[in-house]
CSV table of C-alpha atoms (C1' of nucleotides) in Angstrom, one decimal:
chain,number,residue,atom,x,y,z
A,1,UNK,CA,206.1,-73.6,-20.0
A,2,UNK,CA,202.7,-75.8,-19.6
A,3,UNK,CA,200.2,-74.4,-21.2
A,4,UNK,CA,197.0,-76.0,-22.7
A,5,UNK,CA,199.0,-77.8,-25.8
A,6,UNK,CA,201.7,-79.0,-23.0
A,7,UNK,CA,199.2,-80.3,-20.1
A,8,UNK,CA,197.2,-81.8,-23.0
A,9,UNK,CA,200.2,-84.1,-24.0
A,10,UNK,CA,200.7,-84.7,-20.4
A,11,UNK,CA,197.1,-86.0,-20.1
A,12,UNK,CA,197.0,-87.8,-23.1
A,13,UNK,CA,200.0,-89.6,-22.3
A,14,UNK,CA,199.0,-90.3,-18.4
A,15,UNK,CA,195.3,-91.6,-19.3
A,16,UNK,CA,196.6,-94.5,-21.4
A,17,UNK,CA,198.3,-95.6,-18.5
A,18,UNK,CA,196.7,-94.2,-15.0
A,19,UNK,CA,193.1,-95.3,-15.1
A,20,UNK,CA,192.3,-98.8,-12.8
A,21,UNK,CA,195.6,-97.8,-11.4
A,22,UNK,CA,195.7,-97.6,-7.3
A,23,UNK,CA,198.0,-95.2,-5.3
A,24,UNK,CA,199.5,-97.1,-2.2
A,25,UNK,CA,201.8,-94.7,-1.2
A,26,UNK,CA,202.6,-91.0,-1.5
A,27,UNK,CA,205.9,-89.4,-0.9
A,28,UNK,CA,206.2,-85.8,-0.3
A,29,UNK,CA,210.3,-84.9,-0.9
A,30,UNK,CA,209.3,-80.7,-1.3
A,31,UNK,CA,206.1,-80.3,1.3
A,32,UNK,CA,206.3,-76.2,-0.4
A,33,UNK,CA,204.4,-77.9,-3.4
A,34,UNK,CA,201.9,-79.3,-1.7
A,35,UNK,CA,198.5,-77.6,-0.5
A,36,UNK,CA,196.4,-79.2,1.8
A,37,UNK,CA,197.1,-82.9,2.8
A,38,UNK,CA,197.9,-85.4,-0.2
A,39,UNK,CA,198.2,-88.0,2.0
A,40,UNK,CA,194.6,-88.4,1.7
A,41,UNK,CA,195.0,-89.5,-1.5
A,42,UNK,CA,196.5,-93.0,-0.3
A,43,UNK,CA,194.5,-96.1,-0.7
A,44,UNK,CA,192.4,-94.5,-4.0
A,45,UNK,CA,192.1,-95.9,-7.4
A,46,UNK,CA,192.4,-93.3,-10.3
A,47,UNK,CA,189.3,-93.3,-12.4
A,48,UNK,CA,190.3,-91.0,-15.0
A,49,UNK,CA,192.3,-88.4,-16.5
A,50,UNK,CA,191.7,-84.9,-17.6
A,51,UNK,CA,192.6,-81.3,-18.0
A,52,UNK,CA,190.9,-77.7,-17.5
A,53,UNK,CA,193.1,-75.1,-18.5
A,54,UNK,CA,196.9,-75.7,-17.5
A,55,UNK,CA,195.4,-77.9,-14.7
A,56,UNK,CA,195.5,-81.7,-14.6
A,57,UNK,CA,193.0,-83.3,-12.9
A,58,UNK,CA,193.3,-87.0,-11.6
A,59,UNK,CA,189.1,-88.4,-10.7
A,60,UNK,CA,190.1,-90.6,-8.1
A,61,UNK,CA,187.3,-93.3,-6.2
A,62,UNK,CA,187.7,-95.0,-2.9
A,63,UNK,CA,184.7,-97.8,-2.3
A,64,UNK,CA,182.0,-95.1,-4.0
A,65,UNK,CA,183.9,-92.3,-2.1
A,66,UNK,CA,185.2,-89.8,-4.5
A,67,UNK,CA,188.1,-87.1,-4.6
A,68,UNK,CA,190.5,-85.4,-7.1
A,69,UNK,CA,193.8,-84.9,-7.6
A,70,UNK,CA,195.2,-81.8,-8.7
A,71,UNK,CA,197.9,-80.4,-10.3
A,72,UNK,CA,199.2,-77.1,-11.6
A,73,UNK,CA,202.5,-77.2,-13.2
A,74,UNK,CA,203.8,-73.8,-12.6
A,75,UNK,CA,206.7,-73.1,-14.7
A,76,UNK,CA,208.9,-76.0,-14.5
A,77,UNK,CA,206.6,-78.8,-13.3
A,78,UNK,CA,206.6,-82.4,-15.0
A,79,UNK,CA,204.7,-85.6,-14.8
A,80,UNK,CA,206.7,-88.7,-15.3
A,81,UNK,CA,206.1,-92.2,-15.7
A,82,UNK,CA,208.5,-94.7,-16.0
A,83,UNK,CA,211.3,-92.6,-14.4
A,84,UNK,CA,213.9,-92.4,-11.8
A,85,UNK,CA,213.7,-90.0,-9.4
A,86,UNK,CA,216.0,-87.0,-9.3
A,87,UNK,CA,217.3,-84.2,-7.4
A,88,UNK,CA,214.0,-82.2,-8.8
A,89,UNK,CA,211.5,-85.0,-7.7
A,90,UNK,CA,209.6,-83.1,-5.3
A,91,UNK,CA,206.8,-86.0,-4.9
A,92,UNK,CA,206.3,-89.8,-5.9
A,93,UNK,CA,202.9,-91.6,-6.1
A,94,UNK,CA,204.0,-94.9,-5.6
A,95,UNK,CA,201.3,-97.4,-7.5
A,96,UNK,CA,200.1,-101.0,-7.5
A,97,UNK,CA,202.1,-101.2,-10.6
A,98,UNK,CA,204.6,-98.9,-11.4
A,99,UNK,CA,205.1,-94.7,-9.9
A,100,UNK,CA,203.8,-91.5,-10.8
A,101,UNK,CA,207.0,-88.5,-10.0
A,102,UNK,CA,206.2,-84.8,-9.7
A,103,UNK,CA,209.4,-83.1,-11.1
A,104,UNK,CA,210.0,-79.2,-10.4
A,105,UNK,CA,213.0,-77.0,-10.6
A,106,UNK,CA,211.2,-73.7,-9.8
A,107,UNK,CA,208.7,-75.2,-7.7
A,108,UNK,CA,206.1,-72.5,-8.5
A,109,UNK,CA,203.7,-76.1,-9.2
A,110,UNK,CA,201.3,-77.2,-6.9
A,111,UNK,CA,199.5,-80.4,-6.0
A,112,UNK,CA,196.3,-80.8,-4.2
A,113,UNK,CA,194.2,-83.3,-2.9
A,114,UNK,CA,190.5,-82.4,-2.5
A,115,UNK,CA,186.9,-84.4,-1.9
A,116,UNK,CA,185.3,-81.7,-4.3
A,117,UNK,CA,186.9,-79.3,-6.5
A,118,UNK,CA,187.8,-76.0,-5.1
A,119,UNK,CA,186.3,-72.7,-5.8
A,120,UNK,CA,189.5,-71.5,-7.8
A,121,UNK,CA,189.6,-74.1,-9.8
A,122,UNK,CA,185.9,-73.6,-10.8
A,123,UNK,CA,186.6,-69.7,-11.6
A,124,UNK,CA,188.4,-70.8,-14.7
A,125,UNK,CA,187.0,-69.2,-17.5
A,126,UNK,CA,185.8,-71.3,-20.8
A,127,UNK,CA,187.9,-73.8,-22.5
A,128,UNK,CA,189.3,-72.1,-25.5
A,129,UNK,CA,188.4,-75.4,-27.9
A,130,UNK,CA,184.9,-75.5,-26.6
A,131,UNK,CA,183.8,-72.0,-26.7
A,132,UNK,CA,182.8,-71.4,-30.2
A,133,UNK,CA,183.7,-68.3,-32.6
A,134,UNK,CA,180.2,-66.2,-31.7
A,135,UNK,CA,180.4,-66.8,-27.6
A,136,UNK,CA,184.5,-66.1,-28.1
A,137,UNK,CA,183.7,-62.9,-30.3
A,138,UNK,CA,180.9,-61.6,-27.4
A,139,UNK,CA,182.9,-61.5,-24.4
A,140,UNK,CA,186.0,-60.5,-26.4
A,141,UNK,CA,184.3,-57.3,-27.3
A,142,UNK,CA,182.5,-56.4,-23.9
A,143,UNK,CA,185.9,-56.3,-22.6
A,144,UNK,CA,187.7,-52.6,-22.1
A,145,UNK,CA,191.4,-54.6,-21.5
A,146,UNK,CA,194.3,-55.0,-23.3
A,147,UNK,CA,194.5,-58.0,-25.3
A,148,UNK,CA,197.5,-59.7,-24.3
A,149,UNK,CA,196.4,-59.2,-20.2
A,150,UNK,CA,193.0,-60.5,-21.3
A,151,UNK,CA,193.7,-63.6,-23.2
A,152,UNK,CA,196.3,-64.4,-20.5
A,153,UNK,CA,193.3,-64.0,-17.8
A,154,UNK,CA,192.4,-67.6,-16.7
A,155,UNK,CA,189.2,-66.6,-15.3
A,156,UNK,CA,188.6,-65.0,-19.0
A,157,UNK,CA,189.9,-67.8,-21.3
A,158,UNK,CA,191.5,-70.8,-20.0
A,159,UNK,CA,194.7,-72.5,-21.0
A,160,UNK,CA,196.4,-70.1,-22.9
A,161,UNK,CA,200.1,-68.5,-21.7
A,162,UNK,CA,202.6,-66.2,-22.8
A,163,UNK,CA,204.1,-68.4,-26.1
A,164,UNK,CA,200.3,-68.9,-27.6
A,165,UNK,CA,199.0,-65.5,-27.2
A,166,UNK,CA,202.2,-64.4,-28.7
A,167,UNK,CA,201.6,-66.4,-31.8
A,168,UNK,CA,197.9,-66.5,-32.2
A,169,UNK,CA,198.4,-62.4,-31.9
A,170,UNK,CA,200.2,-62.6,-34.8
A,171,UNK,CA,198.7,-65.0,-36.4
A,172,UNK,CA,195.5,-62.5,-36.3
A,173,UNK,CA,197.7,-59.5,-37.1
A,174,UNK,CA,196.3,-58.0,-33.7
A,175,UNK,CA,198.7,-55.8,-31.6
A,176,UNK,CA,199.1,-57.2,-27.8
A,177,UNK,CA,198.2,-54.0,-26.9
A,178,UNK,CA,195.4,-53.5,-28.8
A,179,UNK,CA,191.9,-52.6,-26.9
A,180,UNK,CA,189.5,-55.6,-26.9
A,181,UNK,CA,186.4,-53.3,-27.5
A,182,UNK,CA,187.9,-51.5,-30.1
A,183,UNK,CA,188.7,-55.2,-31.9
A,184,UNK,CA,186.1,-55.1,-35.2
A,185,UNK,CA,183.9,-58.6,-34.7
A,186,UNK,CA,185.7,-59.9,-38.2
A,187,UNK,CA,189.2,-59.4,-36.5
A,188,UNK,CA,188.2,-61.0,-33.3
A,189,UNK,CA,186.6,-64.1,-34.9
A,190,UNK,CA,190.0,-63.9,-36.9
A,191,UNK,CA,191.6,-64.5,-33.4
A,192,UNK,CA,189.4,-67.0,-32.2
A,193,UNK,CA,190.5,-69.2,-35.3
A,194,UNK,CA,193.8,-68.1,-35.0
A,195,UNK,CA,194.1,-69.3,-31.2
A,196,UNK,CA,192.1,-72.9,-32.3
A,197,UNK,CA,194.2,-73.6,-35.3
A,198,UNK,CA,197.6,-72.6,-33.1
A,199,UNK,CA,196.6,-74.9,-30.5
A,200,UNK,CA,195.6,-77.4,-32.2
A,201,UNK,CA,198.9,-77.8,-34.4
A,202,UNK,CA,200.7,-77.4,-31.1
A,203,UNK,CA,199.2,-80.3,-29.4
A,204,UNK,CA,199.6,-82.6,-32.6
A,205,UNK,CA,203.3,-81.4,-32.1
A,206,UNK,CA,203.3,-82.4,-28.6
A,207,UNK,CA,203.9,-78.9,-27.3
A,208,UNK,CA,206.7,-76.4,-27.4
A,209,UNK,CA,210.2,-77.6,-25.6
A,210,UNK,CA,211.9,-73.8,-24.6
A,211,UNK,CA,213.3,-75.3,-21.4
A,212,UNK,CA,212.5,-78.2,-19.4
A,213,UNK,CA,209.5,-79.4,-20.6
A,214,UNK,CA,208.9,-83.0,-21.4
A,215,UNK,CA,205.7,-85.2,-22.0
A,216,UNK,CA,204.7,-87.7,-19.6
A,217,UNK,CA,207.2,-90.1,-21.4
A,218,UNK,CA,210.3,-87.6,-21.5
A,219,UNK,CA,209.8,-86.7,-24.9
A,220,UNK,CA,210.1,-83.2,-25.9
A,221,UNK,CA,207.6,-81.1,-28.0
A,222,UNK,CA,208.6,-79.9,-31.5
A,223,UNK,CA,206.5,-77.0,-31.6
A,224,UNK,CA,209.0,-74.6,-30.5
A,225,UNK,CA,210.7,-75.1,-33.8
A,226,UNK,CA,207.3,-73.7,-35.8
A,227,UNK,CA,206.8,-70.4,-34.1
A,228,UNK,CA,206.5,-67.3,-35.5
A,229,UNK,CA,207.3,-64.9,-32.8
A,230,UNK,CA,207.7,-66.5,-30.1
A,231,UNK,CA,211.2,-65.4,-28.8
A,232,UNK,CA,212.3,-64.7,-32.1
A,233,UNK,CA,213.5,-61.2,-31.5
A,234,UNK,CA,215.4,-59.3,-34.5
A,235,UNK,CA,215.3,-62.5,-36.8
A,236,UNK,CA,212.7,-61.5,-40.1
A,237,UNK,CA,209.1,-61.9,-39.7
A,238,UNK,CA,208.0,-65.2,-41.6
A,239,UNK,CA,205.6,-62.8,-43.4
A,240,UNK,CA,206.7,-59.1,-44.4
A,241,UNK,CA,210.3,-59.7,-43.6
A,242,UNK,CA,210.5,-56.4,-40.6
A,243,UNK,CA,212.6,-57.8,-37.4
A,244,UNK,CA,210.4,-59.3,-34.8
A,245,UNK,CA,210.4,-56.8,-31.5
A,246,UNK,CA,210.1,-57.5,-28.1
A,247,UNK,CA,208.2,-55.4,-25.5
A,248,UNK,CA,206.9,-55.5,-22.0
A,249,UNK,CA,203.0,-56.0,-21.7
A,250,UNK,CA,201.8,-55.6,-18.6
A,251,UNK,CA,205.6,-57.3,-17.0
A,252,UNK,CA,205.4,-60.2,-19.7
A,253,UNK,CA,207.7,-60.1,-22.9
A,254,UNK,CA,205.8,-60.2,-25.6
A,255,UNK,CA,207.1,-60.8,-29.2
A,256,UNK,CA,205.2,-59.5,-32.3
A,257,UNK,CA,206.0,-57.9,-35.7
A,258,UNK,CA,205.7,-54.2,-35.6
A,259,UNK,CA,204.4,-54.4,-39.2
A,260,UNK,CA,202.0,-56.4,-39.8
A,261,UNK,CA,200.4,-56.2,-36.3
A,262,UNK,CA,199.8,-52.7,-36.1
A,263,UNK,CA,197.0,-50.6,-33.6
A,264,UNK,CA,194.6,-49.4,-36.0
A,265,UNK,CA,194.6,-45.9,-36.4
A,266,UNK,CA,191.4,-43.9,-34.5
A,267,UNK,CA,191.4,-47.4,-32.4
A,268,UNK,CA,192.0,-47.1,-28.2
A,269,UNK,CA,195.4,-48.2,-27.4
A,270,UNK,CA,197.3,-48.1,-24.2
A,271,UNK,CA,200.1,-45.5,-23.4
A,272,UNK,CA,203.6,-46.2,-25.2
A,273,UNK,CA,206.3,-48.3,-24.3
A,274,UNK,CA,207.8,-46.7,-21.8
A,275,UNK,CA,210.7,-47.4,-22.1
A,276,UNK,CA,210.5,-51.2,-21.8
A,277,UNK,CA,214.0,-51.9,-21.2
A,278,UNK,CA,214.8,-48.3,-19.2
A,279,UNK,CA,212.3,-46.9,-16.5
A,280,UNK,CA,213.6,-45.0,-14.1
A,281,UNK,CA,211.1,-45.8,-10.7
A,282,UNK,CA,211.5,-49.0,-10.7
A,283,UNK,CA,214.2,-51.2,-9.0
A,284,UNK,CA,212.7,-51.1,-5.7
A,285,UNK,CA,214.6,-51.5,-2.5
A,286,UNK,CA,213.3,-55.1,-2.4
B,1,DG,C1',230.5,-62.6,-9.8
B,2,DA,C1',226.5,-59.7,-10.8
B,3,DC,C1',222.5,-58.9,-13.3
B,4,DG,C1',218.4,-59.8,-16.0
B,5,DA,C1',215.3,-62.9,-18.1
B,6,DT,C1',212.4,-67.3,-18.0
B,7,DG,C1',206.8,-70.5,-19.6
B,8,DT,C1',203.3,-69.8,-13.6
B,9,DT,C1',199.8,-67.6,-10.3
B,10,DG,C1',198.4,-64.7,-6.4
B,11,DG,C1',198.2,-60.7,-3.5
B,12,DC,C1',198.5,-55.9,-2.8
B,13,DA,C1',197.8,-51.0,-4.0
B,14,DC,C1',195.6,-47.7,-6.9
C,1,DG,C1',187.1,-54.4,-13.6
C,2,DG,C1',191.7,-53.4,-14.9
C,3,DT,C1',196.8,-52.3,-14.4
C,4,DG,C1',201.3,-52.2,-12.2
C,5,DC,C1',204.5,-54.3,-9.2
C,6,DC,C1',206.3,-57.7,-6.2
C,7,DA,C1',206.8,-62.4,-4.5
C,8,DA,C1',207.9,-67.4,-4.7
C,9,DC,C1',212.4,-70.4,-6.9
C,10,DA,C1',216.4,-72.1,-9.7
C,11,DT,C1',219.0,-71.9,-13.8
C,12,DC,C1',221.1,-69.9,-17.7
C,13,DG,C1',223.0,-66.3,-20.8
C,14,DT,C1',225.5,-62.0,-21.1
DNA sequence: GACGATGTTGGCAC
DNA sequence: GGTGCCAACATCGT
């Protein structure tokens, strides 16, 4: 559910409110979120507020000492201000004025404290609003990968998940299993703008809402209600009017619109279907 | 009640 | 480097 339009709200909302503010106290409800010991974290003031990819990042300072919070909201994770806790609050950042809860059915988020920011975090690959059409268009290209799997590659492009690569797809009339290399540089700059101008409108929407997600103020997205594809399997394709399908890429459904995103003939693809919905070796014994 | 799907990443095998 | 498959977890729809 958070991806780069989501975490972005998130952000927004949390660094009108967080910076100057000073963590007294930390309560961990769900330790299985946690990495490392956020206890640390007690007695620093939060500096600022930011986000890399689907991660937010808290700059914290202690006395000229510095460290970061981190968080990665998995599928289900939220950041709430101004909220009670409930039987999903798996942590509470209790403040000089006011509390900070970590909320997380799934609990596949995580929180970490750390002095200096960890090598993972620092393999994240380039911010899809800062790369720039020709840099996008070059890497793109030099890539022998599906393009679905590649654009959701964090260490490739950062931010994106399965709803935006979805709809910028379409939105570039690119099949998600289309070959990166074998992408013409005119249809891959067409993707780069496509991804930008998705993401963009998604953030000045405040996100898509499928499930759980909320902004840092409970409010819900309304993107959801403006895609495409997303999910919209069998209804008419906002363009050519051909039912929406839904496939398996690489274990991920994936929506698109079997005519107007089509592999171009002559061009690499990757083996059919299969099946999709049937396959036979599969259903292991756990 | 059982099963399959759900936006996340990471680890393993090949 | 790239793909497939499984794992973590809880909820919801069929």
């Amino acid at each position: 559910m958070p991806e780069l339009p989501e975490v972005e709200t998130i952000v927004r909302g949390l660094a009108s409110r967080l910076p100057n503010r000073r963590i007294e106290r930390i309560e961990v409800f769900q330790p299985r979120v946690i990495i490392g010991d956020i206890q640390r974290a007690e007695g620093f003031t939060i500096a600022q507020v930011r986000r890399r990819g689907k991660f937010v990042l808290l700059d914290l300072e202690r006395g000229g000492r510095r460290g970061h919070l981190l968080a990665h909201l998995g599928m289900t994770g939220q950041l709430r201000l101004a909220a009670e806790p409930g039987p999903y609050t798996r942590v509470l950042f209790q403040l000089d004025k006011g509390a900070l809860l970590y909320n997380d059915v799934r609990q596949f988020g995580r929180l970490e404290f750390a002095e200096r920011l960890p090598a993972r975090f620092k393999r994240l690959g380039s911010e899809p609003l800062e790369i720039g059409e020709e840099e996008f268009v070059r890497r793109f290209r030099a890539r022998r990968a599906m393009v679905k799997p590649l654009l959701l590659n964090q260490a490739f492009l950062s931010g994106l998940g399965n709803i935006y690569v979805d709809e910028a797809l379409f939105r570039a009339r690119i099949h998600p299993r289309a070959l990166a290399n074998r992408i013409r540089p005119g249809r891959a700059a067409k993707l780069y703008r496509a991804i930008v101008r998705v993401l963009r409108e998604a953030i000045a929407h405040r996100g898509s809402s499928i499930s759980n997600y909320v902004g840092s103020d409970g409010r819900r997205g309304a993107f959801q209600h403006l895609h495409k594809v997303y999910r919209r399997t069998g209804l008419p394709c906002p363009v050519c009017g051909a039912a929406i399908r839904r496939i398996l890429v690489s274990q991920r459904g994936t929506h698109f619109c079997p005519r107007c995103q089509k592999i171009r003939s002559g061009a690499g693809r990757a083996p059919e279907p299969i099946g999709g919905t049937l396959g036979s070796a599969r259903r292991g014994a756990r």
